[in-house]
mmCIF file of C-alpha atoms and ligand atoms in Angstrom:
data_model
loop_
_atom_site.group_PDB
_atom_site.id
_atom_site.type_symbol
_atom_site.label_atom_id
_atom_site.label_comp_id
_atom_site.label_asym_id
_atom_site.label_seq_id
_atom_site.Cartn_x
_atom_site.Cartn_y
_atom_site.Cartn_z
ATOM 1 C CA MET A 1 -126.964 -7.340 80.200
ATOM 2 C CA ALA A 2 -124.856 -10.343 79.303
ATOM 3 C CA PRO A 3 -123.575 -13.359 81.230
ATOM 4 C CA VAL A 4 -119.998 -13.097 82.493
ATOM 5 C CA ARG A 5 -117.718 -15.154 84.700
ATOM 6 C CA GLU A 6 -114.649 -13.623 86.307
ATOM 7 C CA GLY A 7 -114.999 -10.621 84.023
ATOM 8 C CA SER A 8 -115.087 -12.594 80.770
ATOM 9 C CA ALA A 9 -118.175 -12.768 78.586
ATOM 10 C CA LEU A 10 -119.723 -16.220 78.223
ATOM 11 C CA ARG A 11 -121.005 -16.874 74.717
ATOM 12 C CA ILE A 12 -123.159 -19.679 76.097
ATOM 13 C CA PRO A 13 -124.236 -19.220 79.723
ATOM 14 C CA GLU A 14 -122.823 -21.810 82.067
ATOM 15 C CA LEU A 15 -123.400 -21.846 85.816
ATOM 16 C CA PRO A 16 -122.270 -20.017 87.782
ATOM 17 C CA PHE A 17 -122.396 -16.686 85.994
ATOM 18 C CA GLU A 18 -123.242 -13.068 86.717
ATOM 19 C CA LEU A 19 -125.056 -10.553 84.566
ATOM 20 C CA ALA A 20 -123.077 -7.468 83.586
ATOM 21 C CA PRO A 21 -123.848 -4.479 81.384
ATOM 22 C CA ARG A 22 -122.761 -4.941 77.786
ATOM 23 C CA THR A 23 -122.107 -2.011 75.514
ATOM 24 C CA SER A 24 -122.046 -2.172 71.748
ATOM 25 C CA GLY A 25 -119.230 0.300 71.198
ATOM 26 C CA ASP A 26 -119.299 3.484 69.141
ATOM 27 C CA ALA A 27 -120.870 2.043 66.012
ATOM 28 C CA PRO A 28 -124.526 2.976 65.518
ATOM 29 C CA ILE A 29 -127.115 0.218 65.185
ATOM 30 C CA LEU A 30 -130.642 0.606 63.844
ATOM 31 C CA SER A 31 -132.727 -2.249 65.191
ATOM 32 C CA PHE A 32 -136.105 -3.546 64.044
ATOM 33 C CA GLY A 33 -137.937 -5.905 66.387
ATOM 34 C CA TRP A 34 -141.413 -7.414 66.422
ATOM 35 C CA PRO A 35 -143.576 -8.978 69.125
ATOM 36 C CA ASP A 36 -144.508 -11.955 66.928
ATOM 37 C CA ARG A 37 -141.282 -12.798 65.080
ATOM 38 C CA TRP A 38 -138.400 -14.984 66.165
ATOM 39 C CA PHE A 39 -135.759 -12.508 65.047
ATOM 40 C CA ALA A 40 -134.671 -8.897 65.168
ATOM 41 C CA THR A 41 -133.184 -7.285 62.078
ATOM 42 C CA LEU A 42 -130.377 -4.847 62.718
ATOM 43 C CA LEU A 43 -128.639 -2.471 60.353
ATOM 44 C CA LEU A 44 -125.042 -2.099 61.514
ATOM 45 C CA PHE A 45 -123.084 1.039 60.739
ATOM 46 C CA ASN A 46 -119.449 1.998 61.113
ATOM 47 C CA PRO A 47 -118.716 4.695 63.720
ATOM 48 C CA ASP A 48 -118.817 7.308 60.902
ATOM 49 C CA TRP A 49 -122.293 6.090 59.825
ATOM 50 C CA ARG A 50 -121.128 4.276 56.703
ATOM 51 C CA PRO A 51 -123.453 1.236 56.558
ATOM 52 C CA ARG A 52 -121.738 -2.129 57.180
ATOM 53 C CA ASN A 53 -124.327 -4.892 56.825
ATOM 54 C CA TRP A 54 -127.630 -6.246 58.027
ATOM 55 C CA TYR A 55 -127.573 -8.605 60.991
ATOM 56 C CA VAL A 56 -130.423 -10.969 61.762
ATOM 57 C CA ASN A 57 -130.443 -11.949 65.414
ATOM 58 C CA LEU A 58 -132.510 -15.071 66.004
ATOM 59 C CA GLN A 59 -134.316 -14.601 69.308
ATOM 60 C CA GLU A 60 -137.591 -15.301 71.020
ATOM 61 C CA PRO A 61 -140.311 -12.753 70.224
ATOM 62 C CA LEU A 62 -140.051 -9.525 72.203
ATOM 63 C CA ARG A 63 -141.852 -9.573 75.536
ATOM 64 C CA ARG A 64 -142.972 -6.427 77.309
ATOM 65 C CA THR A 65 -141.664 -5.958 80.828
ATOM 66 C CA PRO A 66 -142.377 -3.166 83.337
ATOM 67 C CA VAL A 67 -139.210 -1.408 82.128
ATOM 68 C CA GLY A 68 -139.062 -2.179 78.407
ATOM 69 C CA PHE A 69 -138.640 -5.378 76.404
ATOM 70 C CA ASP A 70 -136.900 -8.691 76.904
ATOM 71 C CA ALA A 71 -135.896 -11.284 74.331
ATOM 72 C CA LEU A 72 -133.939 -14.495 74.710
ATOM 73 C CA ASP A 73 -131.067 -14.803 72.237
ATOM 74 C CA LEU A 74 -131.143 -18.130 70.376
ATOM 75 C CA LYS A 75 -127.467 -18.193 69.313
ATOM 76 C CA LEU A 76 -127.867 -18.466 65.546
ATOM 77 C CA ASP A 77 -127.481 -15.283 63.505
ATOM 78 C CA VAL A 78 -127.388 -14.286 59.853
ATOM 79 C CA ILE A 79 -125.134 -11.690 58.260
ATOM 80 C CA VAL A 80 -126.682 -10.093 55.174
ATOM 81 C CA ASP A 81 -124.298 -7.959 53.146
ATOM 82 C CA LEU A 82 -125.585 -4.805 51.502
ATOM 83 C CA ASP A 83 -125.368 -6.545 48.102
ATOM 84 C CA GLY A 84 -127.848 -9.160 49.342
ATOM 85 C CA SER A 85 -125.440 -12.051 49.833
ATOM 86 C CA TRP A 86 -125.825 -13.745 53.190
ATOM 87 C CA ARG A 87 -124.341 -16.373 55.470
ATOM 88 C CA TRP A 88 -125.063 -18.038 58.795
ATOM 89 C CA LYS A 89 -123.140 -16.952 61.874
ATOM 90 C CA ASP A 90 -122.565 -18.871 65.097
ATOM 91 C CA GLU A 91 -123.915 -22.219 63.902
ATOM 92 C CA ASP A 92 -121.382 -23.732 66.318
ATOM 93 C CA GLU A 93 -122.984 -21.890 69.247
ATOM 94 C CA LEU A 94 -126.423 -23.182 68.298
ATOM 95 C CA ALA A 95 -125.072 -26.735 68.036
ATOM 96 C CA GLU A 96 -123.411 -26.443 71.438
ATOM 97 C CA ALA A 97 -126.524 -24.963 73.063
ATOM 98 C CA ILE A 98 -128.602 -27.879 71.693
ATOM 99 C CA ALA A 99 -125.968 -30.430 72.748
ATOM 100 C CA ARG A 100 -126.021 -29.020 76.278
ATOM 101 C CA GLY A 101 -129.811 -29.154 76.408
ATOM 102 C CA LEU A 102 -130.187 -25.372 76.664
ATOM 103 C CA LEU A 103 -132.279 -25.313 73.501
ATOM 104 C CA PRO A 104 -134.459 -28.115 72.136
ATOM 105 C CA GLU A 105 -133.365 -29.979 69.002
ATOM 106 C CA ARG A 106 -136.575 -28.883 67.277
ATOM 107 C CA ASP A 107 -135.314 -25.282 67.387
ATOM 108 C CA ARG A 108 -132.605 -26.050 64.800
ATOM 109 C CA ALA A 109 -134.993 -26.309 61.839
ATOM 110 C CA ARG A 110 -137.256 -23.559 63.136
ATOM 111 C CA LEU A 111 -134.398 -21.092 63.555
ATOM 112 C CA ARG A 112 -133.056 -21.816 60.080
ATOM 113 C CA ALA A 113 -136.513 -21.237 58.605
ATOM 114 C CA GLU A 114 -136.914 -17.996 60.552
ATOM 115 C CA GLY A 115 -133.456 -16.819 59.491
ATOM 116 C CA GLU A 116 -134.268 -17.492 55.852
ATOM 117 C CA ARG A 117 -137.599 -15.672 56.315
ATOM 118 C CA ALA A 118 -135.750 -12.647 57.702
ATOM 119 C CA VAL A 119 -133.362 -12.666 54.732
ATOM 120 C CA ARG A 120 -136.346 -12.703 52.352
ATOM 121 C CA HIS A 121 -137.851 -9.682 54.145
ATOM 122 C CA ILE A 122 -134.752 -7.690 53.327
ATOM 123 C CA ALA A 123 -134.220 -9.073 49.800
ATOM 124 C CA GLU A 124 -137.841 -8.625 48.766
ATOM 125 C CA ARG A 125 -138.007 -5.202 50.395
ATOM 126 C CA GLU A 126 -141.022 -6.007 52.528
ATOM 127 C CA PRO A 127 -142.036 -3.140 54.828
ATOM 128 C CA PRO A 128 -140.282 -1.645 56.696
ATOM 129 C CA PHE A 129 -137.445 -2.536 54.296
ATOM 130 C CA ASP A 130 -139.165 -0.861 51.344
ATOM 131 C CA ARG A 131 -137.087 2.247 51.941
ATOM 132 C CA ASP A 132 -133.371 2.897 52.137
ATOM 133 C CA TRP A 133 -132.510 2.820 55.845
ATOM 134 C CA THR A 134 -128.782 3.271 55.200
ATOM 135 C CA THR A 135 -129.328 7.036 55.037
ATOM 136 C CA TRP A 136 -131.435 7.156 58.186
ATOM 137 C CA ARG A 137 -130.095 9.274 61.029
ATOM 138 C CA PRO A 138 -131.629 9.979 64.426
ATOM 139 C CA ASP A 139 -133.097 13.412 64.997
ATOM 140 C CA PRO A 140 -130.311 15.355 66.724
ATOM 141 C CA ALA A 141 -132.959 16.886 68.991
ATOM 142 C CA TRP A 142 -133.723 13.490 70.516
ATOM 143 C CA PRO A 143 -132.388 13.224 74.049
ATOM 144 C CA VAL A 144 -130.166 10.330 75.033
ATOM 145 C CA PRO A 145 -132.559 8.059 76.921
ATOM 146 C CA SER A 146 -131.776 6.985 80.449
ATOM 147 C CA LEU A 147 -132.403 3.532 81.836
ATOM 148 C CA PRO A 148 -135.509 3.240 84.031
ATOM 149 C CA GLU A 149 -135.291 2.227 87.673
ATOM 150 C CA GLY A 150 -135.136 -1.535 87.980
ATOM 151 C CA TRP A 151 -133.851 -2.181 84.446
ATOM 152 C CA ASP A 152 -131.153 -4.504 85.823
ATOM 153 C CA ARG A 153 -133.443 -6.748 87.871
ATOM 154 C CA LEU A 154 -135.049 -9.861 86.473
ATOM 155 C CA PRO A 155 -138.835 -10.034 86.790
ATOM 156 C CA ASP A 156 -140.168 -12.273 89.551
HETATM 157 MG MG1 MG B 201 -127.532 -13.800 68.382
#
């Protein structure tokens, strides 16, 4: 789900907004998330499974919910190319979120440190990045999962 107003996605939520389903298109994504880390590390593919790049999404640690997991996106991201070079993404969104008081100023340094930590995980091939995930493919026997009842309702 993502915040929208009048059918347009809001990069930074601003009242009033509605939540609407967001799809990621036809390109496969392999996502690694942890309950104690402030980021998820995604491997992005092209629709034909050629690997594109790593993508570090800075976010609050995953939280279990009755229907799965929630995480709050923290605006700043890192793009890590397959050759190991990397760059920040959406620094302007982080600055705007802090300026609007949606995120505390102290998050700026923390998020940068976490982003750099995530880049080191990939570069230094720390598990689970000690194998080549670019050749990973899902088992074709796996069923397409369906969303559980209540997935679109916020917890009380
Ligand atoms: Mg993000």
